[in-house]
Structures are given as C-alpha cells and as structure tokens.
Coordinates of C-alpha atoms in Angstrom, one line a residue:
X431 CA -1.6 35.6 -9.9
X432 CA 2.2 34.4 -9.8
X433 CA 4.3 36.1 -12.6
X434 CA 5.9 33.8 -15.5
X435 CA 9.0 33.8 -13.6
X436 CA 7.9 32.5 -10.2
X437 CA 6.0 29.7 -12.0
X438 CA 9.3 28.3 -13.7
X439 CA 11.7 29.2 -10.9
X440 CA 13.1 26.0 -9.5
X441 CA 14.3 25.1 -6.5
X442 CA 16.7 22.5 -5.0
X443 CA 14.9 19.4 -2.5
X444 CA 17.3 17.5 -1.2
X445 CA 16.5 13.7 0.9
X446 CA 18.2 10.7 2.1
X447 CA 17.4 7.1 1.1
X448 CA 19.2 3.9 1.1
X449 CA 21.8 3.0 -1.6
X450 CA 19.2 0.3 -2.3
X451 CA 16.3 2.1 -2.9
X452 CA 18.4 5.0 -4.7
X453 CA 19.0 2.5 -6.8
X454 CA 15.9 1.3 -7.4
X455 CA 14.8 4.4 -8.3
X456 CA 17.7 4.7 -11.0
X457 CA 16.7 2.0 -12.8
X458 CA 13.1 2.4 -12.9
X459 CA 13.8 6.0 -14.1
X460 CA 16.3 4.7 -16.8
X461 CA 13.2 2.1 -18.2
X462 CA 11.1 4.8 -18.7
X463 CA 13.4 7.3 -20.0
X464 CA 13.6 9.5 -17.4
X465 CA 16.1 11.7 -15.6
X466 CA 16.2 10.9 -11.8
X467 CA 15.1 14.6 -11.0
X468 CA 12.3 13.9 -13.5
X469 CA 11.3 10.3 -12.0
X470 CA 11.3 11.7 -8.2
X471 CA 9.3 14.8 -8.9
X472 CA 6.6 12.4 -10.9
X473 CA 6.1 10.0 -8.4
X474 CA 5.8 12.9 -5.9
X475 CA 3.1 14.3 -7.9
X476 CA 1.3 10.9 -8.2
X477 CA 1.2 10.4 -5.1
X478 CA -0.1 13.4 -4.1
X479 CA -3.3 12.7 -6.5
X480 CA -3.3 8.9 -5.9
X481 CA -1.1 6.1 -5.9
X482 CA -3.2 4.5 -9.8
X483 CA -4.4 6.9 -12.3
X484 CA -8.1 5.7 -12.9
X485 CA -8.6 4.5 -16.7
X486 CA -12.0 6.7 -16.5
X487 CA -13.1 9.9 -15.5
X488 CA -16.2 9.1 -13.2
X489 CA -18.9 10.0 -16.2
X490 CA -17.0 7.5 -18.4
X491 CA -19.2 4.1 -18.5
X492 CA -17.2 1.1 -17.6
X493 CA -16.2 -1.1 -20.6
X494 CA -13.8 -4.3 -20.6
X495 CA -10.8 -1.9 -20.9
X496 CA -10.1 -2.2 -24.7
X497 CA -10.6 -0.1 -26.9
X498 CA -11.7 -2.2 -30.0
X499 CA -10.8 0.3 -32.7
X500 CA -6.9 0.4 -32.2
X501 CA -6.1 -2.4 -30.0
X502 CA -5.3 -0.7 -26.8
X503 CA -7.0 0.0 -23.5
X504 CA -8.6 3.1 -22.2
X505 CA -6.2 4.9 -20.3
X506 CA -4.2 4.8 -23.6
X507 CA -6.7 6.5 -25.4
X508 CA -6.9 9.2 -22.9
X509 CA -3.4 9.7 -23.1
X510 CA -3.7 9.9 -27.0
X511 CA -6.9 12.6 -26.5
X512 CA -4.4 14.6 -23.8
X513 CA -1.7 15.2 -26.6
X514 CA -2.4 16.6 -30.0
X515 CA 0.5 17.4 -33.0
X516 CA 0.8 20.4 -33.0
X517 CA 1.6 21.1 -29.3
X518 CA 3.9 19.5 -27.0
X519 CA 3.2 18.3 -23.6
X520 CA 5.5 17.8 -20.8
X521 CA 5.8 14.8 -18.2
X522 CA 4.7 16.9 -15.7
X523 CA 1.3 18.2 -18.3
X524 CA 0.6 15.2 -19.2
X525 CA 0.3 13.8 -15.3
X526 CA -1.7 16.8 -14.9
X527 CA -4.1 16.3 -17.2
X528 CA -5.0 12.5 -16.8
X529 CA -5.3 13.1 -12.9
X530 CA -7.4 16.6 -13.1
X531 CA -10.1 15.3 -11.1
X532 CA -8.7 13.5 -8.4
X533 CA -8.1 16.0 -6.1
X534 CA -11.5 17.3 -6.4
X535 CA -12.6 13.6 -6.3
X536 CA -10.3 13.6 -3.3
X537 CA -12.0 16.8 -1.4
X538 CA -15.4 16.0 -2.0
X539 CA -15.3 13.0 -0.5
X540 CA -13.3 13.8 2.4
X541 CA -15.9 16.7 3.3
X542 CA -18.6 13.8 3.0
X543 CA -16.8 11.4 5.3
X544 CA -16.9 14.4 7.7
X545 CA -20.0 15.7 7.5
X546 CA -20.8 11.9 8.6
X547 CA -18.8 11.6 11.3
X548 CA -16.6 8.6 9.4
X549 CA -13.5 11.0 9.2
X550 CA -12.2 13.9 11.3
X551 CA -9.1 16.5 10.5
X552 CA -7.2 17.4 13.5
X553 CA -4.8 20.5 12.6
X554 CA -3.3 19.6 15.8
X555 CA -1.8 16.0 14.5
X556 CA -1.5 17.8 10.8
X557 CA -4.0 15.3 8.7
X558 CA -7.3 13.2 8.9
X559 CA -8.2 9.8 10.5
X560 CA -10.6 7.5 10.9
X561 CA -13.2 8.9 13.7
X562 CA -13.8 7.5 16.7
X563 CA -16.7 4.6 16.2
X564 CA -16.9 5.1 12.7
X565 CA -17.4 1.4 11.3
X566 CA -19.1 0.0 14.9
X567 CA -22.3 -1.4 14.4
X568 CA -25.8 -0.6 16.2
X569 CA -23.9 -2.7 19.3
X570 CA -21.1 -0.6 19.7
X571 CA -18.7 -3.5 17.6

C-alpha cells in the first residue's frame, strides 16, 4: 500500500496544443470555475472512464430523467447523494465517485467481446480492436 505521501506527491505533465485549442480550454475552465491544471486533469480522468457520465448506475430503473420531488434530473441527485455537510469532496472525488463503475463496466465487457471473438488485445500494437470478421454475417459479409 502507497504511503500518504506518495498518494499526494504531484508531479509536473507538460503537452503542446494549439493557441486555439489552449484557448478553448481556458475559457471552458473559467465557466466552470476551474483552474486550467484542474480542468486538464478532469477531462483526462473522464476520459479515461468515458467520454458521458451515465445518469444511472446499471441497477437503477430508467425513468424520464426528472426527478419529480425537487425539480431536477437524475444525475443531479446522484451528485447531491455523493456529497454530504459535513465532509468535503474534491473535483477529482466527486468524478470518482459518479464514475465508480465504469471501468469495471469497461473490463467486463471487454473480456466478453473476447471471449467471443468480437474483440482482440494485441500487446504488440498496445490496445484492442475490432477482430477480424467480427460483424460478417453467415456469408462472410
């Protein structure tokens, strides 16, 4: 288990972008309050999980997305049920716990699409594709 220390000890990334998109990025950062260190290293961490934090968790039933009693939709109730008063939660908390599951989601289905022959890993080429013949049908189209 990492010591206290090693699990706050940051580090410097450094990358290139266009003035454009740089920009971009400032601006979105500055709507939502956000430092541009703090914007970056959330979107990295989304998109790692998934580019669109599901509203439900897969045992949720599917409603019409509003939640009747206040007015607002589901995802904002499960951010409301992340947080409490008495503790504080950062960004990067939060993130973590509305997007638990994905990569377990992410893992389990990945290890299905192998096991039938839909999607192969290749350590070689560093990541997964689709395999070979995967969607033909019973012709070979």
């Amino acid at each position: 288990m990492a010591s206290d220390g090693a699990e706050t000890e940051r580090k410097t990334v450094m990358t290139y972008v266009p003035a454009y998109q740089k920009e971009r990025w400032k601006t979105h950062a500055e709507e939502l309050g956000m430092s541009q260190s703090e914007f970056v290293r959330t979107m990295v961490q989304a998109g790692r999980r998934d580019f669109e934090i599901p509203d439900r968790t897969p045992d949720e039933p599917e409603s019409d997305g509003a939640d009747e009693s206040s007015g607002g939709s589901e995802f904002e109730s499960r951010v409301l049920d992340a947080l409490s008063p008495a503790d504080h939660r950062s960004w990067d908390e939060l993130l973590d716990a509305l997007t638990d599951d994905i990569e377990d989601r992410l893992d389990e289905t990945l290890q299905d699409l192998q096991a039938s022959n839909r999607v192969q890993y290749s350590g070689r080429h560093g990541g997964y594709a689709l395999a070979p013949g995967a969607f033909e049908d019973d012709d070979g189209r």
